[in-house]
Structure formats: C-alpha cells, structure tokens
Amino acid sequence: RVIPRHVGVLPDFGGLLPEPTEANLGSLKSAVTGEGADIGVALDGDADRFGVVDSRGVYLSPNKALTIILWYLLRHRPGEGGVARSLATTHMLDTIAVSAGREVSETPVGFKYVGELMRKGSILLGGEESGGMSVAGHVPEKDGLVAGLLLVEITSKLGKPLSAVLEDIYGEFGPCFDERIDIPLAEEEKRALIESLKKNPPGEIAGEPVVRTDLRDGVKLVTERDTWVLIRPSGTEPLVRAYVEARSAQAFDKARGWAINIVRGKSG
C-alpha cells in the first residue's frame, strides 16, 4: 500500500523547498509514524536526489543510506564492480568495499565525475553525500527513484527499520559520525581562506597527524585514524562548506570544532 504525499503539480511546490533534506521532511516523518508505514521516501523537484525516513521516524542522511545500500548490494545482490564516490562522501563506503575486495575511486564533488567513471569502468555503486546515487546496469546519472526503490526493497527483504540495519552494520564495521556544516563567509574572505589553506595545508586535525592531503576540490585532510575534513567554497552561495567525519564520537567532536575554527579564522 502506497500513501502519496505532495504529488500534485504545484509550480511553487506547495510553499515547500523541494529539497529532500531532514529540515524539509517533518511532514513525511509524521506521516510515516502516523500511518504505521514501513518507510517514507522523498525526492527533489526533478527526482535525481532522494531522502528517506524509516518506520521509527528516523531520517537517514544520504551518507547513511548509501552505507546501507552498498552493504546490501554486496551481501544480497553481489554484482561486479567497485565503488565511486565524491570527496565529500562517507569513507564507510571504503570500509565496506575494501572488506569485500572491491576498489574505491574518489572523485571531485559533482555526480558528473562519478557518472564518468561509471561509463568507463566497472562500478557497482556510485554515490555522493548530497543525495545522488546510481548502480551498475542503470543509467550513469543520479536517480532518486532507483535509490528509493532499493531502500524499499531492503526494508521489505530484511524486515526491520533501516536504522536497525545501520546499527547492525556499525556493529560489524564500527560506528561512523559525519556532518556537513555551512558557514557564511563573504566572497573575498572565502577566496582568501581557500587560497591560504591550499598554500599551507594544516598538518593535523585536532591533534591527529594528517597523512593525506587532496587539493583537487577545496582542501581535504585525512588522518591515519580516518578522521577527515573537507573545506570547500560553495559555487552558488556566500558560504564555505566544511565536511567532517570520524570513527568515534570524541574524535568527531574535536574535528568538528577544529574545522569551524579554521574557517572562522581562529587557530586549530
């Protein structure tokens, strides 16, 4: 049984921002728990990005949903190919892929780079943290409908809330904490910050030595404990985005504070 929500042809999207982020899915959460539904799926205006709420009313970010999808594909639909993800996307995909002997390719931000790899090589899953995903055998473009259908299949096949599936995955591979932080910054300050970081990339993140630096798209720093921070300017808004991920709550809190301080011009 399918219960449609916000499916009418409305030029103003009913006064809602047509972006399937947690901030915009309050009514979906209420509908799922109120109706006793197994899952709620949302799409953006052109259906290339997805959002998902499980039967508990828990919103799962694209990073978490991609983690579940990759784990499911490898365990229940073991096709050929590796993983392609953007610089800003969770390294949990790497952890799961490597455990299964699959290669991981990291691209600049933007699904066009992921799609290019999918056209050229053998990629089982392509994904990005902003809600884009495609799989082997499908078009090499992000498709929110396919992502939503896969999440429905996973819910049906495993018979448990998606957040419970994620708990099982963390039980096997260890937890993961991540966040994207949008920090307002004037255009001149934004350019100066990125130029400064590229000229003199920090050698540590909150006390953890950096072992890898990537300057292809902003500045990404990765430590030996797989704590990482990506700082990159928005191409459309006067702000800088800081992506932070760590494998423990303590390391995440430290890295998050460090990243905010760096963007705001304070010492790390």
XYZ file of C-alpha atoms in Angstrom:
268
model
C 0.000 0.000 0.000
C 1.403 3.338 -1.075
C 0.356 6.624 0.551
C 1.262 9.565 -1.722
C 2.275 12.922 -0.253
C 2.911 16.229 -2.061
C 2.469 14.707 -5.508
C 0.297 17.356 -7.152
C 1.500 19.617 -9.955
C 2.340 22.750 -7.971
C 4.607 25.386 -9.558
C 5.561 26.692 -6.102
C 5.931 23.172 -4.629
C 3.193 23.990 -2.135
C 5.374 26.579 -0.451
C 7.963 23.939 0.457
C 11.607 23.905 -0.565
C 11.791 20.910 -2.946
C 14.949 19.516 -1.378
C 14.700 16.176 0.464
C 16.771 17.168 3.498
C 15.839 16.419 7.100
C 14.818 20.032 7.710
C 12.155 19.736 4.970
C 10.808 16.273 5.802
C 8.945 16.899 9.041
C 5.597 16.099 7.437
C 6.995 12.858 6.000
C 8.211 11.768 9.437
C 4.765 12.486 10.880
C 3.032 10.649 8.031
C 5.218 7.553 8.384
C 4.743 7.217 12.137
C 1.084 8.268 11.986
C 0.207 5.728 9.305
C 2.403 2.985 10.738
C 4.283 2.828 7.437
C 7.440 0.799 6.919
C 9.330 3.533 5.076
C 8.942 7.035 3.665
C 10.785 8.135 0.532
C 11.133 11.699 -0.757
C 12.526 13.153 -3.987
C 13.603 16.611 -5.077
C 11.924 18.531 -7.898
C 13.457 16.540 -10.742
C 13.734 13.249 -8.795
C 17.500 12.874 -9.084
C 18.110 13.193 -5.327
C 16.464 11.239 -2.533
C 15.639 11.380 1.161
C 14.422 8.573 3.390
C 12.674 8.092 6.739
C 12.364 4.651 8.342
C 9.446 3.157 10.271
C 10.770 4.627 13.521
C 10.525 8.109 12.014
C 14.311 8.295 11.796
C 15.755 10.324 8.923
C 18.803 8.676 7.363
C 21.222 11.038 5.643
C 22.421 10.121 2.140
C 25.746 9.001 3.626
C 23.941 6.557 5.907
C 21.564 5.411 3.172
C 24.477 4.798 0.786
C 26.211 2.789 3.508
C 23.128 0.578 3.826
C 22.688 0.229 0.052
C 26.306 -0.783 -0.575
C 26.267 -3.307 2.292
C 23.004 -4.756 0.954
C 24.226 -4.981 -2.638
C 27.385 -6.816 -1.597
C 25.510 -9.241 0.672
C 22.307 -9.829 -1.282
C 22.999 -8.701 -4.878
C 26.718 -9.365 -5.316
C 27.332 -7.942 -8.778
C 30.685 -6.984 -10.231
C 32.486 -3.690 -9.785
C 33.845 -1.241 -7.263
C 32.585 1.974 -5.703
C 32.822 5.542 -6.990
C 32.185 8.362 -4.535
C 32.907 12.068 -4.286
C 35.489 13.648 -1.984
C 32.689 14.742 0.345
C 31.084 11.313 0.708
C 31.486 8.977 3.676
C 34.522 6.695 3.955
C 32.247 4.000 5.394
C 31.792 3.039 1.737
C 35.548 2.418 1.589
C 35.497 0.297 4.738
C 32.684 -1.919 3.447
C 34.021 -2.117 -0.117
C 37.575 -2.997 0.913
C 36.274 -5.728 3.243
C 34.722 -7.336 0.153
C 37.820 -6.860 -2.011
C 36.299 -4.026 -4.056
C 38.172 -0.947 -5.271
C 37.103 2.599 -4.364
C 37.526 5.615 -6.657
C 37.321 9.133 -5.213
C 36.172 11.985 -7.466
C 35.768 15.756 -7.150
C 32.364 16.909 -5.904
C 29.636 16.568 -8.534
C 27.931 13.435 -9.819
C 29.159 14.075 -13.354
C 32.575 12.806 -12.238
C 31.047 9.685 -10.668
C 28.961 9.130 -13.805
C 32.053 9.394 -15.993
C 33.697 6.567 -14.048
C 30.510 4.506 -14.301
C 30.535 4.927 -18.087
C 34.204 3.951 -18.372
C 34.602 1.132 -15.888
C 33.022 -1.488 -13.697
C 31.266 0.361 -10.862
C 28.708 -1.390 -8.669
C 27.630 1.757 -6.804
C 28.180 5.437 -7.434
C 27.154 7.950 -4.789
C 27.547 11.392 -3.282
C 26.633 12.829 0.109
C 24.142 15.321 -1.335
C 21.723 12.533 -2.246
C 22.864 11.272 -5.643
C 23.145 7.567 -6.437
C 23.203 5.103 -9.301
C 24.038 1.411 -9.630
C 25.550 -0.945 -12.189
C 23.175 -1.754 -15.033
C 21.351 1.566 -14.725
C 21.987 4.982 -16.305
C 25.259 6.607 -15.125
C 23.357 9.543 -13.660
C 21.949 10.104 -10.186
C 18.433 8.708 -9.876
C 16.438 9.262 -6.709
C 13.697 6.876 -7.830
C 16.085 3.941 -8.079
C 17.634 4.816 -4.708
C 14.172 4.939 -3.130
C 13.135 1.632 -4.685
C 16.309 -0.046 -3.425
C 15.637 1.238 0.095
C 12.062 -0.089 -0.119
C 13.450 -3.458 -1.238
C 15.941 -3.523 1.642
C 13.214 -2.716 4.165
C 10.985 -5.460 2.759
C 13.715 -8.077 2.399
C 15.254 -7.608 5.851
C 12.002 -6.903 7.698
C 13.416 -4.274 10.031
C 13.773 -0.463 10.198
C 16.649 0.952 8.165
C 18.134 2.489 11.310
C 18.281 -1.021 12.804
C 20.070 -2.261 9.663
C 22.575 0.568 10.089
C 23.100 -0.427 13.725
C 23.942 -3.948 12.542
C 26.437 -2.547 10.021
C 28.096 -0.397 12.694
C 28.224 -3.454 14.937
C 30.223 -5.218 12.240
C 32.443 -2.398 10.957
C 32.442 0.152 13.780
C 30.486 3.430 14.078
C 30.832 6.496 11.895
C 29.929 10.124 12.633
C 29.650 12.798 9.946
C 28.206 16.247 9.297
C 28.234 18.998 6.696
C 28.474 22.470 8.224
C 27.570 25.540 6.150
C 29.412 28.638 7.397
C 28.504 32.082 5.929
C 31.520 33.898 4.521
C 31.834 36.854 2.169
C 33.171 36.122 -1.307
C 36.567 37.786 -0.757
C 37.041 36.052 2.606
C 36.011 32.757 1.032
C 38.628 33.017 -1.711
C 41.336 34.133 0.722
C 40.601 31.217 3.070
C 40.837 28.547 0.370
C 43.975 30.098 -1.155
C 45.632 30.191 2.276
C 44.716 26.582 3.067
C 45.971 25.378 -0.316
C 49.296 27.181 0.117
C 49.761 25.960 3.678
C 47.574 22.905 4.378
C 47.330 22.089 8.098
C 49.467 19.171 9.211
C 46.992 17.929 11.794
C 43.302 17.825 12.668
C 42.703 18.465 16.361
C 45.961 16.754 17.269
C 45.706 13.884 14.759
C 48.555 13.987 12.177
C 47.401 14.337 8.571
C 48.608 11.522 6.304
C 46.858 12.568 3.079
C 46.017 15.955 1.579
C 43.842 16.406 -1.523
C 43.599 19.820 -3.186
C 41.504 18.868 -6.229
C 38.277 20.416 -4.944
C 38.823 22.608 -1.917
C 41.138 21.191 0.770
C 40.666 17.674 2.123
C 42.756 16.388 5.018
C 42.752 12.765 6.172
C 44.419 11.336 9.310
C 45.728 7.819 9.919
C 42.639 7.142 12.074
C 40.440 8.038 9.078
C 39.231 11.261 10.606
C 38.830 13.690 7.737
C 37.799 17.260 6.974
C 36.981 18.774 3.590
C 36.718 22.552 3.332
C 35.413 23.874 0.035
C 33.622 27.040 -1.115
C 30.044 26.974 -2.327
C 29.862 27.783 -6.012
C 26.470 29.476 -5.707
C 26.262 30.995 -2.199
C 28.442 33.222 0.042
C 29.447 30.385 2.340
C 32.044 27.713 2.923
C 31.108 24.076 3.483
C 33.043 22.029 5.994
C 32.544 18.269 5.788
C 33.671 16.373 8.873
C 33.828 12.632 9.563
C 35.362 10.457 12.275
C 35.043 6.923 13.576
C 34.407 7.878 17.212
C 32.164 10.493 18.827
C 35.098 12.063 20.658
C 37.241 12.374 17.526
C 34.266 13.771 15.601
C 33.531 16.471 18.204
C 37.173 17.562 18.198
C 37.417 17.592 14.403
C 34.135 19.488 14.083
C 35.277 22.243 16.433
C 38.652 22.380 14.709
C 37.076 22.776 11.260
C 34.758 25.570 12.391
C 37.686 27.414 13.997
C 39.765 27.082 10.832
C 37.010 28.520 8.637
C 36.315 31.349 11.057
C 39.977 32.323 11.092
C 40.962 31.003 14.507
C 43.867 28.697 15.239
C 43.123 24.980 15.159
